[in-house]
PDB file of C-alpha atoms in Angstrom:
ATOM      1  CA  MET A  14      -2.775 -11.819 -12.657  1.00  0.00           C
ATOM      2  CA  THR A  15      -2.093  -8.189 -11.674  1.00  0.00           C
ATOM      3  CA  GLY A  16      -3.405  -4.731 -12.376  1.00  0.00           C
ATOM      4  CA  SER A  17      -7.035  -5.701 -13.090  1.00  0.00           C
ATOM      5  CA  ASP A  18      -9.561  -8.195 -11.819  1.00  0.00           C
ATOM      6  CA  ALA A  19     -11.323 -10.841 -13.883  1.00  0.00           C
ATOM      7  CA  THR A  20     -14.090 -11.363 -11.299  1.00  0.00           C
ATOM      8  CA  PRO A  21     -16.673  -8.770 -10.156  1.00  0.00           C
ATOM      9  CA  SER A  22     -16.327  -9.778  -6.496  1.00  0.00           C
ATOM     10  CA  PHE A  23     -13.587 -10.214  -3.928  1.00  0.00           C
ATOM     11  CA  ARG A  24     -13.513 -13.715  -2.416  1.00  0.00           C
ATOM     12  CA  LEU A  25     -12.121 -14.093   1.087  1.00  0.00           C
ATOM     13  CA  ALA A  26     -11.646 -17.421   2.865  1.00  0.00           C
ATOM     14  CA  TYR A  27     -11.141 -17.425   6.629  1.00  0.00           C
ATOM     15  CA  VAL A  28     -10.517 -19.952   9.365  1.00  0.00           C
ATOM     16  CA  PRO A  29     -12.870 -20.590  12.323  1.00  0.00           C
ATOM     17  CA  GLY A  30     -12.431 -18.161  15.182  1.00  0.00           C
ATOM     18  CA  VAL A  31     -11.258 -15.274  13.009  1.00  0.00           C
ATOM     19  CA  MET A  32     -13.838 -12.487  12.936  1.00  0.00           C
ATOM     20  CA  PRO A  33     -13.394 -10.306   9.826  1.00  0.00           C
ATOM     21  CA  ASP A  34     -16.566  -8.248  10.489  1.00  0.00           C
ATOM     22  CA  LYS A  35     -14.803  -4.879  10.934  1.00  0.00           C
ATOM     23  CA  TRP A  36     -12.787  -5.292   7.718  1.00  0.00           C
ATOM     24  CA  VAL A  37     -15.869  -6.430   5.809  1.00  0.00           C
ATOM     25  CA  ARG A  38     -17.794  -3.349   6.973  1.00  0.00           C
ATOM     26  CA  ILE A  39     -15.001  -1.025   5.811  1.00  0.00           C
ATOM     27  CA  TRP A  40     -14.798  -2.880   2.480  1.00  0.00           C
ATOM     28  CA  ASN A  41     -18.533  -2.438   1.888  1.00  0.00           C
ATOM     29  CA  GLU A  42     -18.239   1.284   2.650  1.00  0.00           C
ATOM     30  CA  ARG A  43     -15.305   1.808   0.283  1.00  0.00           C
ATOM     31  CA  GLN A  44     -16.178  -0.699  -2.448  1.00  0.00           C
ATOM     32  CA  PRO A  45     -19.987  -0.674  -2.765  1.00  0.00           C
ATOM     33  CA  GLY A  46     -19.757  -1.948  -6.328  1.00  0.00           C
ATOM     34  CA  VAL A  47     -17.554  -4.933  -5.487  1.00  0.00           C
ATOM     35  CA  PRO A  48     -19.297  -7.582  -3.350  1.00  0.00           C
ATOM     36  CA  LEU A  49     -17.109  -9.355  -0.793  1.00  0.00           C
ATOM     37  CA  THR A  50     -17.808 -13.086  -0.628  1.00  0.00           C
ATOM     38  CA  LEU A  51     -16.904 -14.751   2.691  1.00  0.00           C
ATOM     39  CA  THR A  52     -16.271 -18.483   3.093  1.00  0.00           C
ATOM     40  CA  GLN A  53     -15.331 -20.114   6.390  1.00  0.00           C
ATOM     41  CA  VAL A  54     -13.170 -23.203   5.898  1.00  0.00           C
ATOM     42  CA  PRO A  55     -11.145 -25.474   8.197  1.00  0.00           C
ATOM     43  CA  ALA A  56      -7.688 -24.166   9.086  1.00  0.00           C
ATOM     44  CA  GLY A  57      -5.955 -26.626   6.774  1.00  0.00           C
ATOM     45  CA  ALA A  58      -8.191 -25.921   3.782  1.00  0.00           C
ATOM     46  CA  VAL A  59      -7.451 -22.242   3.092  1.00  0.00           C
ATOM     47  CA  ALA A  60      -4.306 -23.064   1.100  1.00  0.00           C
ATOM     48  CA  GLU A  61      -6.314 -25.380  -1.146  1.00  0.00           C
ATOM     49  CA  ARG A  62      -8.843 -22.610  -1.772  1.00  0.00           C
ATOM     50  CA  LEU A  63      -6.139 -20.156  -2.772  1.00  0.00           C
ATOM     51  CA  LEU A  64      -4.246 -22.635  -4.936  1.00  0.00           C
ATOM     52  CA  GLY A  65      -7.450 -23.738  -6.662  1.00  0.00           C
ATOM     53  CA  GLY A  66      -8.479 -20.169  -7.466  1.00  0.00           C
ATOM     54  CA  ASP A  67     -11.591 -20.399  -5.273  1.00  0.00           C
ATOM     55  CA  ALA A  68     -10.462 -17.481  -3.095  1.00  0.00           C
ATOM     56  CA  ASP A  69      -8.512 -14.300  -3.788  1.00  0.00           C
ATOM     57  CA  ALA A  70      -7.079 -14.065  -0.261  1.00  0.00           C
ATOM     58  CA  GLY A  71      -7.367 -15.845   3.052  1.00  0.00           C
ATOM     59  CA  LEU A  72      -7.252 -15.090   6.767  1.00  0.00           C
ATOM     60  CA  VAL A  73      -5.115 -17.994   7.943  1.00  0.00           C
ATOM     61  CA  ARG A  74      -3.251 -19.251  10.959  1.00  0.00           C
ATOM     62  CA  THR A  75       0.500 -19.315  10.703  1.00  0.00           C
ATOM     63  CA  PRO A  76       2.860 -20.747   9.678  1.00  0.00           C
ATOM     64  CA  VAL A  77       2.331 -19.951   5.990  1.00  0.00           C
ATOM     65  CA  ASP A  78       4.263 -21.602   3.166  1.00  0.00           C
ATOM     66  CA  ARG A  79       6.283 -18.582   2.011  1.00  0.00           C
ATOM     67  CA  SER A  80       7.562 -20.436  -1.037  1.00  0.00           C
ATOM     68  CA  VAL A  81       4.029 -20.249  -2.458  1.00  0.00           C
ATOM     69  CA  PHE A  82       2.172 -17.496  -0.583  1.00  0.00           C
ATOM     70  CA  SER A  83       2.767 -13.935   0.463  1.00  0.00           C
ATOM     71  CA  ALA A  84       1.446 -13.055   3.907  1.00  0.00           C
ATOM     72  CA  ILE A  85       1.034 -10.148   6.297  1.00  0.00           C
ATOM     73  CA  PRO A  86       0.995 -11.010  10.039  1.00  0.00           C
ATOM     74  CA  LEU A  87      -2.022  -9.394  11.696  1.00  0.00           C
ATOM     75  CA  TYR A  88      -2.082 -10.392  15.372  1.00  0.00           C
ATOM     76  CA  THR A  89      -1.176 -13.123  17.872  1.00  0.00           C
ATOM     77  CA  GLU A  90      -3.848 -14.646  20.087  1.00  0.00           C
ATOM     78  CA  GLN A  91      -3.767 -15.449  23.761  1.00  0.00           C
ATOM     79  CA  THR A  92      -3.837 -19.164  24.606  1.00  0.00           C
ATOM     80  CA  VAL A  93      -6.448 -20.296  27.134  1.00  0.00           C
ATOM     81  CA  VAL A  94      -7.581 -23.507  28.785  1.00  0.00           C
ATOM     82  CA  VAL A  95     -11.299 -24.337  28.537  1.00  0.00           C
ATOM     83  CA  VAL A  96     -12.698 -25.982  31.684  1.00  0.00           C
ATOM     84  CA  PRO A  97     -16.044 -26.627  33.403  1.00  0.00           C
ATOM     85  CA  LYS A  98     -17.165 -23.742  35.598  1.00  0.00           C
ATOM     86  CA  ASP A  99     -16.649 -25.793  38.765  1.00  0.00           C
ATOM     87  CA  HIS A 100     -13.021 -26.696  37.910  1.00  0.00           C
ATOM     88  CA  LEU A 101     -10.356 -25.845  40.491  1.00  0.00           C
ATOM     89  CA  VAL A 102      -8.432 -23.544  38.148  1.00  0.00           C
ATOM     90  CA  THR A 103     -11.351 -21.113  38.017  1.00  0.00           C
ATOM     91  CA  ALA A 104     -10.173 -19.837  41.398  1.00  0.00           C
ATOM     92  CA  VAL A 105      -7.101 -18.210  39.794  1.00  0.00           C
ATOM     93  CA  ASP A 106      -6.600 -15.519  37.146  1.00  0.00           C
ATOM     94  CA  GLU A 107      -4.193 -17.563  35.002  1.00  0.00           C
ATOM     95  CA  VAL A 108      -3.017 -21.139  34.801  1.00  0.00           C
ATOM     96  CA  ALA A 109       0.454 -22.682  34.415  1.00  0.00           C
ATOM     97  CA  PRO A 110       0.965 -25.972  32.530  1.00  0.00           C
ATOM     98  CA  GLU A 111       1.889 -27.766  35.769  1.00  0.00           C
ATOM     99  CA  ASP A 112      -1.535 -26.866  37.174  1.00  0.00           C
ATOM    100  CA  LEU A 113      -3.022 -29.271  34.610  1.00  0.00           C
ATOM    101  CA  ALA A 114      -0.800 -32.209  35.559  1.00  0.00           C
ATOM    102  CA  ASP A 115      -3.718 -34.265  36.909  1.00  0.00           C
ATOM    103  CA  ASP A 116      -6.137 -33.384  34.088  1.00  0.00           C
ATOM    104  CA  ILE A 117      -6.763 -35.130  30.816  1.00  0.00           C
ATOM    105  CA  VAL A 118      -5.833 -32.525  28.197  1.00  0.00           C
ATOM    106  CA  LEU A 119      -7.726 -33.159  24.983  1.00  0.00           C
ATOM    107  CA  HIS A 120      -5.823 -32.816  21.717  1.00  0.00           C
ATOM    108  CA  PRO A 121      -8.195 -32.588  18.720  1.00  0.00           C
ATOM    109  CA  LEU A 122      -6.978 -33.521  15.253  1.00  0.00           C
ATOM    110  CA  ASP A 123      -7.612 -29.978  14.013  1.00  0.00           C
ATOM    111  CA  ASP A 124      -5.547 -28.386  16.797  1.00  0.00           C
ATOM    112  CA  VAL A 125      -3.888 -25.151  15.605  1.00  0.00           C
ATOM    113  CA  LEU A 126      -1.247 -24.954  18.344  1.00  0.00           C
ATOM    114  CA  ASP A 127       2.256 -26.267  17.721  1.00  0.00           C
ATOM    115  CA  TRP A 128       2.996 -28.327  20.835  1.00  0.00           C
ATOM    116  CA  GLU A 129       6.372 -29.764  21.728  1.00  0.00           C
ATOM    117  CA  SER A 130       4.899 -31.425  24.793  1.00  0.00           C
ATOM    118  CA  LEU A 131       1.213 -31.282  25.671  1.00  0.00           C
ATOM    119  CA  PRO A 132       0.567 -30.642  29.396  1.00  0.00           C
ATOM    120  CA  GLY A 133      -1.474 -32.967  31.573  1.00  0.00           C
ATOM    121  CA  ARG A 134      -2.427 -36.542  30.779  1.00  0.00           C
ATOM    122  CA  PRO A 135      -3.286 -37.632  27.197  1.00  0.00           C
ATOM    123  CA  ALA A 136      -6.740 -38.922  26.316  1.00  0.00           C
ATOM    124  CA  LEU A 137      -7.156 -42.455  25.028  1.00  0.00           C
ATOM    125  CA  GLU A 138      -8.348 -41.083  21.692  1.00  0.00           C
ATOM    126  CA  ARG A 139      -7.962 -37.713  19.995  1.00  0.00           C
ATOM    127  CA  PRO A 140     -11.264 -35.943  19.200  1.00  0.00           C
ATOM    128  CA  ALA A 141     -11.816 -35.295  15.498  1.00  0.00           C
ATOM    129  CA  THR A 142     -12.532 -31.574  15.880  1.00  0.00           C
ATOM    130  CA  THR A 143     -12.290 -28.754  18.384  1.00  0.00           C
ATOM    131  CA  ALA A 144     -16.086 -28.714  18.578  1.00  0.00           C
ATOM    132  CA  ASP A 145     -16.067 -32.401  19.577  1.00  0.00           C
ATOM    133  CA  ALA A 146     -13.420 -31.674  22.219  1.00  0.00           C
ATOM    134  CA  VAL A 147     -15.557 -28.899  23.701  1.00  0.00           C
ATOM    135  CA  GLU A 148     -18.435 -31.371  24.075  1.00  0.00           C
ATOM    136  CA  LEU A 149     -16.114 -33.721  25.959  1.00  0.00           C
ATOM    137  CA  VAL A 150     -15.036 -30.904  28.278  1.00  0.00           C
ATOM    138  CA  ALA A 151     -18.696 -30.181  29.018  1.00  0.00           C
ATOM    139  CA  ALA A 152     -19.154 -33.882  29.803  1.00  0.00           C
ATOM    140  CA  GLY A 153     -16.363 -33.689  32.390  1.00  0.00           C
ATOM    141  CA  ILE A 154     -13.934 -35.907  30.428  1.00  0.00           C
ATOM    142  CA  GLY A 155     -11.052 -33.447  30.198  1.00  0.00           C
ATOM    143  CA  VAL A 156      -9.915 -29.890  29.499  1.00  0.00           C
ATOM    144  CA  LEU A 157      -8.954 -28.196  26.230  1.00  0.00           C
ATOM    145  CA  VAL A 158      -6.232 -25.692  25.331  1.00  0.00           C
ATOM    146  CA  VAL A 159      -7.043 -23.400  22.383  1.00  0.00           C
ATOM    147  CA  PRO A 160      -6.558 -19.833  21.123  1.00  0.00           C
ATOM    148  CA  LEU A 161      -8.928 -17.372  22.776  1.00  0.00           C
ATOM    149  CA  SER A 162     -11.008 -16.862  19.624  1.00  0.00           C
ATOM    150  CA  LEU A 163     -11.857 -20.568  19.444  1.00  0.00           C
ATOM    151  CA  ALA A 164     -12.852 -20.592  23.103  1.00  0.00           C
ATOM    152  CA  ARG A 165     -15.245 -17.740  22.327  1.00  0.00           C
ATOM    153  CA  LEU A 166     -16.482 -19.382  19.144  1.00  0.00           C
ATOM    154  CA  HIS A 167     -17.447 -22.551  21.046  1.00  0.00           C
ATOM    155  CA  HIS A 168     -18.712 -20.757  24.150  1.00  0.00           C
ATOM    156  CA  ARG A 169     -21.108 -22.632  26.419  1.00  0.00           C
ATOM    157  CA  LYS A 170     -22.818 -21.431  29.590  1.00  0.00           C
ATOM    158  CA  ASP A 171     -21.448 -24.369  31.588  1.00  0.00           C
ATOM    159  CA  LEU A 172     -17.833 -23.740  30.519  1.00  0.00           C
ATOM    160  CA  THR A 173     -15.300 -20.990  31.112  1.00  0.00           C
ATOM    161  CA  HIS A 174     -11.643 -20.364  30.304  1.00  0.00           C
ATOM    162  CA  ARG A 175      -8.463 -19.016  31.852  1.00  0.00           C
ATOM    163  CA  PRO A 176      -5.209 -17.762  30.258  1.00  0.00           C
ATOM    164  CA  LEU A 177      -2.509 -20.458  30.061  1.00  0.00           C
ATOM    165  CA  THR A 178       1.077 -19.281  30.520  1.00  0.00           C
ATOM    166  CA  ASP A 179       4.149 -20.820  28.850  1.00  0.00           C
ATOM    167  CA  ALA A 180       2.062 -22.291  26.047  1.00  0.00           C
ATOM    168  CA  PRO A 181       2.398 -22.036  22.252  1.00  0.00           C
ATOM    169  CA  GLU A 182       0.422 -19.225  20.635  1.00  0.00           C
ATOM    170  CA  SER A 183      -1.430 -18.936  17.359  1.00  0.00           C
ATOM    171  CA  SER A 184      -0.958 -16.001  14.996  1.00  0.00           C
ATOM    172  CA  VAL A 185      -3.319 -14.882  12.228  1.00  0.00           C
ATOM    173  CA  ALA A 186      -2.153 -13.551   8.862  1.00  0.00           C
ATOM    174  CA  LEU A 187      -3.615 -12.382   5.565  1.00  0.00           C
ATOM    175  CA  ALA A 188      -2.269 -14.576   2.758  1.00  0.00           C
ATOM    176  CA  TRP A 189      -2.531 -14.660  -1.031  1.00  0.00           C
ATOM    177  CA  LEU A 190      -0.812 -16.183  -4.055  1.00  0.00           C
ATOM    178  CA  GLU A 191       1.889 -13.714  -5.080  1.00  0.00           C
ATOM    179  CA  ASP A 192       1.430 -14.374  -8.801  1.00  0.00           C
ATOM    180  CA  ALA A 193      -2.349 -13.899  -8.448  1.00  0.00           C
ATOM    181  CA  LYS A 194      -2.303 -10.591  -6.583  1.00  0.00           C
ATOM    182  CA  THR A 195      -5.039  -8.263  -7.822  1.00  0.00           C
ATOM    183  CA  ASP A 196      -6.027  -4.669  -7.142  1.00  0.00           C
ATOM    184  CA  HIS A 197      -8.815  -6.012  -4.906  1.00  0.00           C
ATOM    185  CA  VAL A 198      -6.250  -7.888  -2.826  1.00  0.00           C
ATOM    186  CA  GLU A 199      -4.202  -4.680  -2.572  1.00  0.00           C
ATOM    187  CA  ASP A 200      -7.326  -2.819  -1.450  1.00  0.00           C
ATOM    188  CA  PHE A 201      -8.010  -5.370   1.282  1.00  0.00           C
ATOM    189  CA  ILE A 202      -4.372  -5.216   2.407  1.00  0.00           C
ATOM    190  CA  GLY A 203      -4.848  -1.487   2.837  1.00  0.00           C
ATOM    191  CA  ILE A 204      -7.941  -2.054   4.965  1.00  0.00           C
ATOM    192  CA  VAL A 205      -6.347  -4.562   7.348  1.00  0.00           C
ATOM    193  CA  ARG A 206      -3.308  -2.281   7.646  1.00  0.00           C
ATOM    194  CA  GLY A 207      -5.487   0.672   8.541  1.00  0.00           C
ATOM    195  CA  ARG A 208      -4.825   2.797   5.474  1.00  0.00           C
ATOM    196  CA  THR A 209      -7.203   5.672   4.854  1.00  0.00           C
ATOM    197  CA  VAL A 210      -9.564   5.822   1.911  1.00  0.00           C
ATOM    198  CA  ASN A 211      -7.321   8.427   0.227  1.00  0.00           C
ATOM    199  CA  SER A 212      -4.189   6.306   0.492  1.00  0.00           C
ATOM    200  CA  THR A 213      -2.278   5.453  -2.694  1.00  0.00           C
ATOM    201  CA  ARG A 214      -2.165   1.858  -1.399  1.00  0.00           C
ATOM    202  CA  GLY A 215       1.611   1.889  -1.488  1.00  0.00           C
ATOM    203  CA  ARG A 216       1.832   1.910  -5.272  1.00  0.00           C
ATOM    204  CA  GLN A 217       3.943   4.524  -7.052  1.00  0.00           C
ATOM    205  CA  GLN A 218       1.628   6.914  -8.876  1.00  0.00           C
ATOM    206  CA  PRO A 219       2.851   7.875 -12.418  1.00  0.00           C
ATOM    207  CA  PRO A 220       3.358  11.613 -13.123  1.00  0.00           C
ATOM    208  CA  ALA A 221       0.869  13.421 -15.358  1.00  0.00           C
ATOM    209  CA  ARG A 222       1.628  13.560 -19.080  1.00  0.00           C
ATOM    210  CA  GLY A 223       4.261  16.165 -19.884  1.00  0.00           C
ATOM    211  CA  GLU A 224       5.413  16.435 -16.269  1.00  0.00           C
ATOM    212  CA  SER A 225       8.510  15.004 -14.699  1.00  0.00           C
ATOM    213  CA  ALA A 226       8.473  13.132 -11.422  1.00  0.00           C
ATOM    214  CA  ASN A 227      10.051  16.187  -9.757  1.00  0.00           C
ATOM    215  CA  ALA A 228       7.785  18.759 -11.418  1.00  0.00           C
ATOM    216  CA  ASP A 229       6.301  20.032  -8.169  1.00  0.00           C
ATOM    217  CA  ARG A 230       9.619  20.337  -6.415  1.00  0.00           C
ATOM    218  CA  GLY A 231      11.311  21.925  -9.459  1.00  0.00           C
ATOM    219  CA  GLY A 232       8.474  24.400  -9.883  1.00  0.00           C
ATOM    220  CA  ALA A 233       8.750  25.391  -6.256  1.00  0.00           C
ATOM    221  CA  ARG A 234      12.422  26.178  -6.704  1.00  0.00           C
ATOM    222  CA  ARG A 235      11.849  28.240  -9.866  1.00  0.00           C
ATOM    223  CA  LYS A 236       9.024  30.311  -8.388  1.00  0.00           C
ATOM    224  CA  PRO A 237      10.179  32.256  -5.314  1.00  0.00           C
ATOM    225  CA  ALA A 238       7.818  33.010  -2.510  1.00  0.00           C
ATOM    226  CA  THR A 239       5.738  36.172  -2.812  1.00  0.00           C
ATOM    227  CA  GLY A 240       7.737  39.336  -2.027  1.00  0.00           C
ATOM    228  CA  LYS A 241      11.183  37.787  -2.054  1.00  0.00           C
ATOM    229  CA  SER A 242      11.996  38.610  -5.712  1.00  0.00           C
ATOM    230  CA  ALA A 243      11.268  42.368  -5.455  1.00  0.00           C
ATOM    231  CA  ALA A 244      13.074  42.654  -2.172  1.00  0.00           C
ATOM    232  CA  GLY A 245      16.126  40.908  -3.601  1.00  0.00           C
ATOM    233  CA  LYS A 246      16.343  43.226  -6.625  1.00  0.00           C
ATOM    234  CA  SER A 247      15.957  46.351  -4.511  1.00  0.00           C
ATOM    235  CA  ALA A 248      18.674  45.253  -2.160  1.00  0.00           C
ATOM    236  CA  GLY A 249      20.977  44.529  -5.116  1.00  0.00           C
ATOM    237  CA  ALA A 250      20.399  47.974  -6.559  1.00  0.00           C
ATOM    238  CA  LYS A 251      21.280  49.668  -3.312  1.00  0.00           C
ATOM    239  CA  ARG A 252      24.473  47.696  -3.080  1.00  0.00           C
ATOM    240  CA  THR A 253      25.638  48.636  -6.611  1.00  0.00           C
ATOM    241  CA  GLY A 254      24.843  52.312  -6.225  1.00  0.00           C
ATOM    242  CA  LYS A 255      26.184  53.291  -9.674  1.00  0.00           C
ATOM    243  CA  SER A 256      23.485  51.906 -11.887  1.00  0.00           C
ATOM    244  CA  GLY A 257      20.646  53.361  -9.950  1.00  0.00           C
ATOM    245  CA  ARG A 258      18.378  50.614 -11.234  1.00  0.00           C
ATOM    246  CA  GLY A 259      15.438  49.959  -9.055  1.00  0.00           C
ATOM    247  CA  ALA A 260      16.014  53.141  -6.950  1.00  0.00           C
ATOM    248  CA  PRO A 261      14.750  56.766  -7.403  1.00  0.00           C
ATOM    249  CA  GLN A 262      17.166  58.985  -9.437  1.00  0.00           C
ATOM    250  CA  ASN A 263      16.977  61.916  -6.978  1.00  0.00           C
ATOM    251  CA  ASP A 264      17.620  59.828  -3.944  1.00  0.00           C
ATOM    252  CA  ARG A 265      20.435  61.714  -2.138  1.00  0.00           C
ATOM    253  CA  ARG A 266      20.019  60.116   1.242  1.00  0.00           C
ATOM    254  CA  GLY A 267      23.318  59.918   3.047  1.00  0.00           C
ATOM    255  CA  LYS A 268      25.035  62.669   0.857  1.00  0.00           C
ATOM    256  CA  PRO A 269      25.839  66.170   2.364  1.00  0.00           C
ATOM    257  CA  ARG A 270      24.738  69.304   0.475  1.00  0.00           C
ATOM    258  CA  ARG A 271      27.309  71.824  -0.923  1.00  0.00           C
ATOM    259  CA  ARG A 272      27.099  75.367   0.328  1.00  0.00           C
ATOM    260  CA  SER A 273      27.147  78.117  -2.334  1.00  0.00           C
TER     261      SER A 273
END
């Protein structure tokens, strides 16, 4: 469906950790008559929402199935390791994977990082969710590697985090079904891309009735700038001399007088 919207609202699904507050505020300022409905869903459930028509667009973690969805990459998050505040790694500004060699590194089933080889020692059982893994870290059972936004989402006073180098990263994108792109989706794309309120949103605007696409440029060529036309004619008349057009008839400048 394109060109017009069948629903009076714009429905946006987003994954945990993503904070769309700024974009929502701008939407409400620019589209006061179109409510924006937000729904937070697990990372793996956004595609189902879009395919089922329950959301118009989604803030998702990559990769995105490009055979089904269109997507705009927005940003890439820093990867951090979540540890108790008395952990040894809190003495440094950043951590390398080898620094976790003696730690149990928890690997929740909803992990959003694409690991080739998880650092540290594996746990006997994988926690069901990131929230469960955070509880285990607080209990002193292990450490957890996540994108920074998830560390902030599950913040606890007894835990802290440090950047982890040489680790996979998670990127966030705006995705939608290409064959279900609406004007509201285009408007939201403009907001996340930082377009101004007066932007044409990237769509070609049709010329007014009776005007060609090059009307403005053609008109500019046909209408000389003020003063140039008169100056041009006067100069031409002086060059011809014989016609006298555009110059006074008794103008004898440059001609000597005859003596009687």
